[in-house]
Short mmCIF file of C-alpha atoms in Angstrom, two decimals:
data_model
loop_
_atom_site.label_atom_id
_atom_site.label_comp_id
_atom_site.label_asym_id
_atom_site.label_seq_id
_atom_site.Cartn_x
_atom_site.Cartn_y
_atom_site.Cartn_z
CA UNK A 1 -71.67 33.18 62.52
CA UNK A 2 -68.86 35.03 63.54
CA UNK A 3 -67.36 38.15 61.66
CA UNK A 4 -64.92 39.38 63.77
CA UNK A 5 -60.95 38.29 62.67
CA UNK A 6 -59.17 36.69 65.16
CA UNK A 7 -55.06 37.45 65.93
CA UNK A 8 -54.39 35.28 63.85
CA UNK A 9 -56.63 36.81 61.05
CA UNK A 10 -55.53 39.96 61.81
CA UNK A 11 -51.56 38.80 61.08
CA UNK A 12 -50.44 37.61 64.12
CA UNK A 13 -48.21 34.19 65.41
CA UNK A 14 -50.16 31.32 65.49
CA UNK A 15 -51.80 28.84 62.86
CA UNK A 16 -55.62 28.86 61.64
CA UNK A 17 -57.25 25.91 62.63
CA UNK A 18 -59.29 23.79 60.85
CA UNK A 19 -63.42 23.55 61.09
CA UNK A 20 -64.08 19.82 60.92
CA UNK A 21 -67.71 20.18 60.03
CA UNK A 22 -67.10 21.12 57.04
CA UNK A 23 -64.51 18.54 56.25
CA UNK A 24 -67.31 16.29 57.38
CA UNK A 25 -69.39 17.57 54.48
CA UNK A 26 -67.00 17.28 52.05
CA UNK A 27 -66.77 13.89 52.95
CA UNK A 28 -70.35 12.74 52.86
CA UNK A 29 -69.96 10.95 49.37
CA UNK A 30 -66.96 9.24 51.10
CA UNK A 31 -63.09 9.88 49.95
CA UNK A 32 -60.27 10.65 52.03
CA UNK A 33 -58.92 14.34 52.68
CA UNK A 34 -55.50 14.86 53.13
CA UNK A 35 -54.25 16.59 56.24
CA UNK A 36 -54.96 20.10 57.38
CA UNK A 37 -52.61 22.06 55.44
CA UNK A 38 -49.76 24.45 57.42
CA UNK A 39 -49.46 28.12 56.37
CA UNK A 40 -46.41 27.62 55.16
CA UNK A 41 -47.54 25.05 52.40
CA UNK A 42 -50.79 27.36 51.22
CA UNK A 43 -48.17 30.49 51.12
CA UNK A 44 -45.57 28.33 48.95
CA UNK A 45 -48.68 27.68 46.60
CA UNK A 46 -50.45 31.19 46.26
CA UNK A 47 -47.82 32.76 43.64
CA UNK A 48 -48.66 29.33 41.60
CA UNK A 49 -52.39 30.51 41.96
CA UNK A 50 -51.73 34.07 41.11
CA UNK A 51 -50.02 33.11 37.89
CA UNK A 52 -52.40 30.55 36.52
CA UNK A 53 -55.56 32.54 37.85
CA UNK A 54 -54.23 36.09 36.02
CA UNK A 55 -53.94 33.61 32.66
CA UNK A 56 -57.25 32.38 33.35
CA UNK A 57 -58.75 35.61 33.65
CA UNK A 58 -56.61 36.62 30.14
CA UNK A 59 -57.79 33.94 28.01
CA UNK A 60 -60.63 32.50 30.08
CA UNK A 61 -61.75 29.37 27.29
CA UNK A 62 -57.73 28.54 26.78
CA UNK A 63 -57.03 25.08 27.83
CA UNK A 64 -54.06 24.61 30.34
CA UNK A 65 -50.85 22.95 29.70
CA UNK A 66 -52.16 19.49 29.61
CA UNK A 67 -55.51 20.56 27.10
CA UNK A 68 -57.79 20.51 30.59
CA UNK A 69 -59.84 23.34 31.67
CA UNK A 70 -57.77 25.83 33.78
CA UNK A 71 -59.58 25.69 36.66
CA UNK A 72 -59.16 22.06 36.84
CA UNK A 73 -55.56 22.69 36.44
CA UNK A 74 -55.29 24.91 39.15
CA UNK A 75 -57.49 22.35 41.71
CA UNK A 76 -54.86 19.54 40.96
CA UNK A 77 -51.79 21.63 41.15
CA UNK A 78 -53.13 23.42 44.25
CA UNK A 79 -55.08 20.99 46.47
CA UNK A 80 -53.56 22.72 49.88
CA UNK A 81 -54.58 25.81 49.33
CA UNK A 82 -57.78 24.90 47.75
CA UNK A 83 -58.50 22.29 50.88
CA UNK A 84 -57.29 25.25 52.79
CA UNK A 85 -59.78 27.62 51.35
CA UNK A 86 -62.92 24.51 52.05
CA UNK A 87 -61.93 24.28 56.02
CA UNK A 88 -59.98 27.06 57.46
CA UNK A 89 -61.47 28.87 59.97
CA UNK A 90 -62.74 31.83 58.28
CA UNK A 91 -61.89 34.50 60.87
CA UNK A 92 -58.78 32.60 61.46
CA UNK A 93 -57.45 33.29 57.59
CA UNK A 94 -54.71 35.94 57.84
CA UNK A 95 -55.08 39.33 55.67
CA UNK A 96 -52.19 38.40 53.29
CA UNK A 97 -53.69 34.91 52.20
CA UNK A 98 -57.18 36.25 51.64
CA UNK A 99 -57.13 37.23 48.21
CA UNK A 100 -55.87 33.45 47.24
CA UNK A 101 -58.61 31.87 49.51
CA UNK A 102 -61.41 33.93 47.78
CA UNK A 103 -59.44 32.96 44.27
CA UNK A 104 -59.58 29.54 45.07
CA UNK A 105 -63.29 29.47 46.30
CA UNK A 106 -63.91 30.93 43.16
CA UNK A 107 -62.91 28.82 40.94
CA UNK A 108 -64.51 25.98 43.31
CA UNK A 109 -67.67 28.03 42.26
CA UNK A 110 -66.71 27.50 38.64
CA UNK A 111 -66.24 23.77 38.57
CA UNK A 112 -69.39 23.21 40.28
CA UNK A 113 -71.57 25.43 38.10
CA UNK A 114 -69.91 24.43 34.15
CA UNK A 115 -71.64 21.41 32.53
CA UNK A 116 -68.08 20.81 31.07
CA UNK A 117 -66.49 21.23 34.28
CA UNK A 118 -68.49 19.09 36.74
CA UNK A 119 -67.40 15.36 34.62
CA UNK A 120 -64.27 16.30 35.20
CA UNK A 121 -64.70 16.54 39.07
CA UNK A 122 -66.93 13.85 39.38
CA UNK A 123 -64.04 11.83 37.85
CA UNK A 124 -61.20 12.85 40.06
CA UNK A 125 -63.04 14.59 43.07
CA UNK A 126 -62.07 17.27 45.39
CA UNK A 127 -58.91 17.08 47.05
CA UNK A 128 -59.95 13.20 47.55
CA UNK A 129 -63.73 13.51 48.73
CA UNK A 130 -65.74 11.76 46.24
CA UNK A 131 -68.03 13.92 43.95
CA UNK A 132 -71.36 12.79 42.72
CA UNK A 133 -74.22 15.64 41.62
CA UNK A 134 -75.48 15.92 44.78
CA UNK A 135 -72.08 16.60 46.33
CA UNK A 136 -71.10 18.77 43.82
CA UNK A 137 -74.36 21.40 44.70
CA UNK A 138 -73.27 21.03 48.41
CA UNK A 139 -69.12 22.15 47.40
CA UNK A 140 -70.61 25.32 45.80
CA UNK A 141 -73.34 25.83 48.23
CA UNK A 142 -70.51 26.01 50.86
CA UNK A 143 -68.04 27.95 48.85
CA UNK A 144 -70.23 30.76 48.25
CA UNK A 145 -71.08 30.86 51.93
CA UNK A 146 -67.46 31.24 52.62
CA UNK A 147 -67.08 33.84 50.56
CA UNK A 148 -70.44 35.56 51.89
CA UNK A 149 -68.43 35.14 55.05
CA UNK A 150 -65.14 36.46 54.18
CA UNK A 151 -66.51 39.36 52.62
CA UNK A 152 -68.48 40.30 55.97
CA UNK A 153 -65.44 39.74 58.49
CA UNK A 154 -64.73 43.20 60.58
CA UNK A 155 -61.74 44.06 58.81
CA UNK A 156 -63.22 43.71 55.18
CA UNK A 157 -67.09 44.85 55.01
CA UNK A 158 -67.44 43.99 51.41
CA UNK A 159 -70.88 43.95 51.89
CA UNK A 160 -72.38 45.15 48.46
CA UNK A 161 -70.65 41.65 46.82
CA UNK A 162 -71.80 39.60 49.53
CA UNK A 163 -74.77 40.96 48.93
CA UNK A 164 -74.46 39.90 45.32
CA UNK A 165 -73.45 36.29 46.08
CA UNK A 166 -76.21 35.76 48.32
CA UNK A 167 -78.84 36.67 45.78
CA UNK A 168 -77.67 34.54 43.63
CA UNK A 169 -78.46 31.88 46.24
CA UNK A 170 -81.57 32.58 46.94
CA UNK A 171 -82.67 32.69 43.49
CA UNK A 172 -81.29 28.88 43.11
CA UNK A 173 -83.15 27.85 46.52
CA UNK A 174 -86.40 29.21 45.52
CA UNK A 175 -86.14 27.47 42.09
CA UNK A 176 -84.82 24.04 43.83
CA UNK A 177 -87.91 24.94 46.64
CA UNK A 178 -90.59 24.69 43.79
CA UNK A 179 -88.94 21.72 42.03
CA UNK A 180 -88.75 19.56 45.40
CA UNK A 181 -92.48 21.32 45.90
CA UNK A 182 -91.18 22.50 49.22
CA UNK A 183 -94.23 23.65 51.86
CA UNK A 184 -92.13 26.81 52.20
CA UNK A 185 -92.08 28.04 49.02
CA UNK A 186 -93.92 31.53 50.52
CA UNK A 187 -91.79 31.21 53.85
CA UNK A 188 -88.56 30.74 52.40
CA UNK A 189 -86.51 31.08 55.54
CA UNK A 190 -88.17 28.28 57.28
CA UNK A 191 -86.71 26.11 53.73
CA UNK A 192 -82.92 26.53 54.67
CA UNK A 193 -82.38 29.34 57.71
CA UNK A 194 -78.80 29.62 57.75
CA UNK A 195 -79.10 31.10 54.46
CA UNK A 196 -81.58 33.18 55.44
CA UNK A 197 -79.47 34.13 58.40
CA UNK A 198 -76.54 35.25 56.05
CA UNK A 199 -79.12 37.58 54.34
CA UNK A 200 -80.15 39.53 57.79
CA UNK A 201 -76.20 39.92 58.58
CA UNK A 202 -75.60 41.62 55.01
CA UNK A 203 -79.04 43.93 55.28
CA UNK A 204 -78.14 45.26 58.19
CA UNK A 205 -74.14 45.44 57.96
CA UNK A 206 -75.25 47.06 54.67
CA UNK A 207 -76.94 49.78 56.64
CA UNK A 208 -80.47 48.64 55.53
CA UNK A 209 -82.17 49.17 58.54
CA UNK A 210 -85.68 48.83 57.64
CA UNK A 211 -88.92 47.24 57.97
CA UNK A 212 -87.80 44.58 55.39
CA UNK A 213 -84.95 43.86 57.52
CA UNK A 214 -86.87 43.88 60.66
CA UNK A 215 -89.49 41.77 59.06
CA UNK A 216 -86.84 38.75 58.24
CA UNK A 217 -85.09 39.12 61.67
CA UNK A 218 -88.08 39.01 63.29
CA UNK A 219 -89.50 35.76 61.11
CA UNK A 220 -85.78 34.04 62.36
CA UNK A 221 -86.37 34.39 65.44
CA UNK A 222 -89.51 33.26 65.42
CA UNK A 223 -88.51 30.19 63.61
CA UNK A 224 -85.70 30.01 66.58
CA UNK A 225 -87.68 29.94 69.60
CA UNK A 226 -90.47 27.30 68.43
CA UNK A 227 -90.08 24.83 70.80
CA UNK A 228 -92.57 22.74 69.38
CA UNK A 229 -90.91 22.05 66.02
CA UNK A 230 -90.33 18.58 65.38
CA UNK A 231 -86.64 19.12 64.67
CA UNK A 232 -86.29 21.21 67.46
CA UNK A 233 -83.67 18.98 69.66
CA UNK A 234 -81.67 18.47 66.15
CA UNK A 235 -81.35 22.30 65.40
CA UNK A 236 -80.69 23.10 68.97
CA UNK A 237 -77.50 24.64 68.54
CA UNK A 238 -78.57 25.96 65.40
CA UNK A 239 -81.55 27.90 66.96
CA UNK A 240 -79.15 29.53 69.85
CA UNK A 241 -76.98 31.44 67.61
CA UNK A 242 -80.03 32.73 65.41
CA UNK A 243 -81.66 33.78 68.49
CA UNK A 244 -78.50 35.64 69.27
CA UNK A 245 -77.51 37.34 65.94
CA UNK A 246 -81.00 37.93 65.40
CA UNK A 247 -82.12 39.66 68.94
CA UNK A 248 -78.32 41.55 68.41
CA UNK A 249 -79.40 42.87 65.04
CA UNK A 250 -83.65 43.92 66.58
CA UNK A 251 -81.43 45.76 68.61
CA UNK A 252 -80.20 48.29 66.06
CA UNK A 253 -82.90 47.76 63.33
CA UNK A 254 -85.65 48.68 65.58
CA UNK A 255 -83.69 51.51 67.31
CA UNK A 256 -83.96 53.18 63.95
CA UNK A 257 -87.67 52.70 63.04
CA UNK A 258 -90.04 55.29 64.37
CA UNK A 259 -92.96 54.81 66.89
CA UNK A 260 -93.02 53.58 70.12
CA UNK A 261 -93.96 50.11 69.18
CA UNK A 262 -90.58 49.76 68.06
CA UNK A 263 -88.79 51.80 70.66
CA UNK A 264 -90.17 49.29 73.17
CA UNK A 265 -88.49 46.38 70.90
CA UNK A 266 -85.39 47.75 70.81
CA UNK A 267 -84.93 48.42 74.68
CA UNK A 268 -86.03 44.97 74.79
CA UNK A 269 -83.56 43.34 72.51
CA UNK A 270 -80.95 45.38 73.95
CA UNK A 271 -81.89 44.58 77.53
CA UNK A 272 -82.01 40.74 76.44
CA UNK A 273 -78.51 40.87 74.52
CA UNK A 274 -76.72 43.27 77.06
CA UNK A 275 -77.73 40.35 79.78
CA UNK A 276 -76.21 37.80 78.39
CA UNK A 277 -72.93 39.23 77.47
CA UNK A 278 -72.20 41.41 80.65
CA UNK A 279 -70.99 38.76 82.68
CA UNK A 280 -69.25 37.03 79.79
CA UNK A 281 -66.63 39.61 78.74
CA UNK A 282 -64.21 37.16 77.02
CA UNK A 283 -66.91 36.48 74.33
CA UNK A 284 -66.13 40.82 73.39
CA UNK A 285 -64.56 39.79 70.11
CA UNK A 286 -66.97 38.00 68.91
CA UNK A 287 -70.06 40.71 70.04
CA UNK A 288 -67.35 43.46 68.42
CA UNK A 289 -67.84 41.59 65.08
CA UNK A 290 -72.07 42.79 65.17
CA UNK A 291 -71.87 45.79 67.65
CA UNK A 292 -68.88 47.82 66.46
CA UNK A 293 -68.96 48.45 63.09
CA UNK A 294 -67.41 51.54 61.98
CA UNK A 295 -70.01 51.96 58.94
CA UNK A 296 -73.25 51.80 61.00
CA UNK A 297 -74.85 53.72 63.48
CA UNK A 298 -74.26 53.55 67.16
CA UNK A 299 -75.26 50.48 68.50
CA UNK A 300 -77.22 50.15 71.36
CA UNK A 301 -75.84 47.12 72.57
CA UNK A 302 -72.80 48.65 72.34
CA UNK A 303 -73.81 51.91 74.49
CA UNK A 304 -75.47 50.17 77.15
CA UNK A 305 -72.38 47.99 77.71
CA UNK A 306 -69.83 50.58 77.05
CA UNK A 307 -66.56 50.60 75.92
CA UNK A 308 -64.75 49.26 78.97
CA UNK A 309 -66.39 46.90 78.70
CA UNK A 310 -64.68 46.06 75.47
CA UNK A 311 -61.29 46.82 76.42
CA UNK A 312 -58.81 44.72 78.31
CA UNK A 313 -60.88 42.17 78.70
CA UNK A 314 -59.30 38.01 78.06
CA UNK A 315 -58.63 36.88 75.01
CA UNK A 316 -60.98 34.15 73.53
CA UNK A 317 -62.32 32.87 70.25
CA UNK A 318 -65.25 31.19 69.70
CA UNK A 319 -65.79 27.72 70.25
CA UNK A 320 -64.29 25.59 67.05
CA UNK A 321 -64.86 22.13 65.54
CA UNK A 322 -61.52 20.96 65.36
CA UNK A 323 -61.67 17.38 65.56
CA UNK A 324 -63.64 15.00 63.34
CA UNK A 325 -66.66 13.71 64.80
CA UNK A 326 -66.17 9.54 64.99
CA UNK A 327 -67.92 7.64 62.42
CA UNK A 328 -68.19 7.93 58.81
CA UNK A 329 -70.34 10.26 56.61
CA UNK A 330 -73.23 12.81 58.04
CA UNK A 331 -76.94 12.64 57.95
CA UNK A 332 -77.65 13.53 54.32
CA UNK A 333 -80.54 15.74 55.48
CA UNK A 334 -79.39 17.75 58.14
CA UNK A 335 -75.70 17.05 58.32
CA UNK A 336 -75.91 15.87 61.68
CA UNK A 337 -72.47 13.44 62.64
CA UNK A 338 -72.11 10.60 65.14
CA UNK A 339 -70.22 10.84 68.37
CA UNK A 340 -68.86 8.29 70.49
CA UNK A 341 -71.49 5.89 71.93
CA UNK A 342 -74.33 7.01 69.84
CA UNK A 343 -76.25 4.84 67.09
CA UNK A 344 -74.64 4.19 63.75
CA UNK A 345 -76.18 6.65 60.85
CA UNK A 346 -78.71 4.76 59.27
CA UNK A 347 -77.58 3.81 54.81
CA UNK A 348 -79.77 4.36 52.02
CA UNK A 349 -81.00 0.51 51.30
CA UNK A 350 -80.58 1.25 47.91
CA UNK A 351 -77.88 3.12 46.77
CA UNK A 352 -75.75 2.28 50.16
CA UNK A 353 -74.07 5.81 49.57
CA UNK A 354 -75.97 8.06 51.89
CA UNK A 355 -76.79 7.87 55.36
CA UNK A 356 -79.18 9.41 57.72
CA UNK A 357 -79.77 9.75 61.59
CA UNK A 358 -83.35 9.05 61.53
CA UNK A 359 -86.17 7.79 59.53
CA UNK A 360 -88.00 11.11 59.59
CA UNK A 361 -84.89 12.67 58.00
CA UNK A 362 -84.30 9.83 55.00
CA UNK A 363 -88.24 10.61 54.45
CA UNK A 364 -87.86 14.48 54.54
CA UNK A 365 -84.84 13.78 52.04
CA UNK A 366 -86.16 11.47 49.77
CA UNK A 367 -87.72 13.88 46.78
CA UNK A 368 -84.23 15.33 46.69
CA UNK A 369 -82.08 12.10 46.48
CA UNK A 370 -84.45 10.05 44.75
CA UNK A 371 -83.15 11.67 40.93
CA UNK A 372 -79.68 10.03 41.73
CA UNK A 373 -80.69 7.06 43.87
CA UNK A 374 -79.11 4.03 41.67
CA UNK A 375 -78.90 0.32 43.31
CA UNK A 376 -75.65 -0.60 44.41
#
């Protein structure tokens, strides 16, 4: 994950682009989305938002104009900016359009978590991506991580409410962990890490640089670098950036617990980070996002490297899924997408609405999808 707002975040020329994954996850139920939406269109649609979400907020059970919910109202009226708010780069979202992205997530939330509101988008869907129950948990799961990741870009630091969000997610994963009667009920990281990896950024952005914190970093990474997992070639990429955001954050978090045991883990961590970014100075934005972060103490990473190194160096972002991968759907397990050349994903024989890469994954899923599993 990365925290740090890009040129274009921070208000400059250019247009956001668009992260096809999750577009791709949206569209896992099937549907069509509409194209990537300009600026242009979501500003022409964010006084329309600010209007109908300030009457909302008034007279919260009123029924819009048409007697529906008006949160359903807004959706329909608004799919740009709402599509807008699903797929936009997050560091790419410009200061001035921020408050009507974390609006529209919002409400997102909302229509995902009210009994009366979900029939309603399982009827008409989101923005054209079909809705089922299963989808609809996956549209909040990702809207709240949005927001968790909004809230933590550079320029914002809102950390106490992503905190808040978060929680609230873990509390729902450890309830749907004992219902699926998940192996990991007592190793909940292991369940759903990117989650987990969310937490560690908002502990230690938060300035909770403890032995908790240290504890969970330390567990990620450990998750990370076990070569021996049998999804290890599927969570490759995965595994990469937790190694990195976690070995950043040992860094810090160790620096600031006492004994030598963890003086000898920090210069470590630091050594390990500082090497792989030295030669690399066009990736300094997105090491700025973790390292230089007005709020916290010094970093080491950031001493060790210094701040020439920081400055004047070539712009770059980070890398960015912009183009659909080919093929339709994702793996309903781990989200994983087909590319050119590669096997077709493999369809539920019964329902014919999911797919999967792999038989191990359509097993792994099956206590999950089995509740809404229906013959075609």
């Amino acid at each position: 994950m990365y925290y740090h707002a890009t040129s274009i975040g921070q208000g400059g020329p250019g247009e956001p682009e668009e992260d096809a994954r999750y577009r791709s996850l949206l569209l896992m139920r099937g549907g069509t989305l509409p194209p990537f939406p300009t600026l242009a269109v979501v500003r022409e649609q964010i006084p329309i938002l600010k209007q109908l979400f300030d009457e909302y907020q008034a007279k919260q059970h009123m029924p819009g104009p048409d007697g529906l919910p008006q949160p359903f109202v807004m959706l329909t009226k608004l799919q740009s900016l709402f599509l807008f708010s699903m797929v936009a780069v997050t560091n790419d979202i410009p200061k001035d359009v921020l408050d009507a992205v974390m609006a529209a997530l919002k409400i997102t939330v909302l229509l995902t978590e009210y009994d009366d509101l979900k029939p309603l988008l399982k009827m008409s869907g989101f923005c054209g991506a079909l809705m089922d129950d299963v989808a609809i948990q996956r549209l909040g799961t990702i809207a709240k991580s949005r927001k968790v990741a909004i809230y933590l870009r550079d320029d914002a630091s809102f950390t106490a409410e992503a905190l808040h969000v978060l929680l609230q997610m873990i509390e729902q994963h450890k309830k749907d962990m004992i219902s699926r009667r998940s192996p990991f009920v007592n190793a909940p990281w292991r369940d759903d890490v990117s989650l987990y990896a969310q937490l560690a950024d908002v502990q230690v952005f938060d300035n909770k640089l403890n032995e908790d914190t240290q504890f969970l970093l330390e567990q990620l990474l450990a998750w990370a670098q076990n070569r021996n997992a049998l999804d290890f070639e599927r969570t490759k990429e995965l595994r990469k950036d937790v190694v990195l955001s976690a070995r950043i954050h040992l860094s810090l978090v160790c620096s600031q617990l006492e004994g030598p045991e963890n003086a000898a883990k920090a210069k470590q961590h630091t050594k390990w980070v500082v090497d792989q970014f030295r030669p690399r100075r066009f990736m300094r934005d997105s090491l700025a996002g973790y390292v230089l972060r007005g709020d916290l103490p010094e970093h080491p990473v950031a001493v060790a490297l210094g701040p020439e190194w920081f400055a004047n160096a070539p712009s770059w972002r980070p890398p960015v899924h912009t183009a659909m991968p080919s093929g339709a759907g994702a793996c309903e397990h781990c989200g994983k997408t087909t590319q050119k050349g590669e096997s077709k994903l493999l369809k539920c024989a019964r329902c014919q609405g999911v797919v999967y890469c792999s038989k191990d994954c359509q097993k792994a899923a099956w206590k999950q999808h089995k509740p809404t599993c229906k013959a075609a």
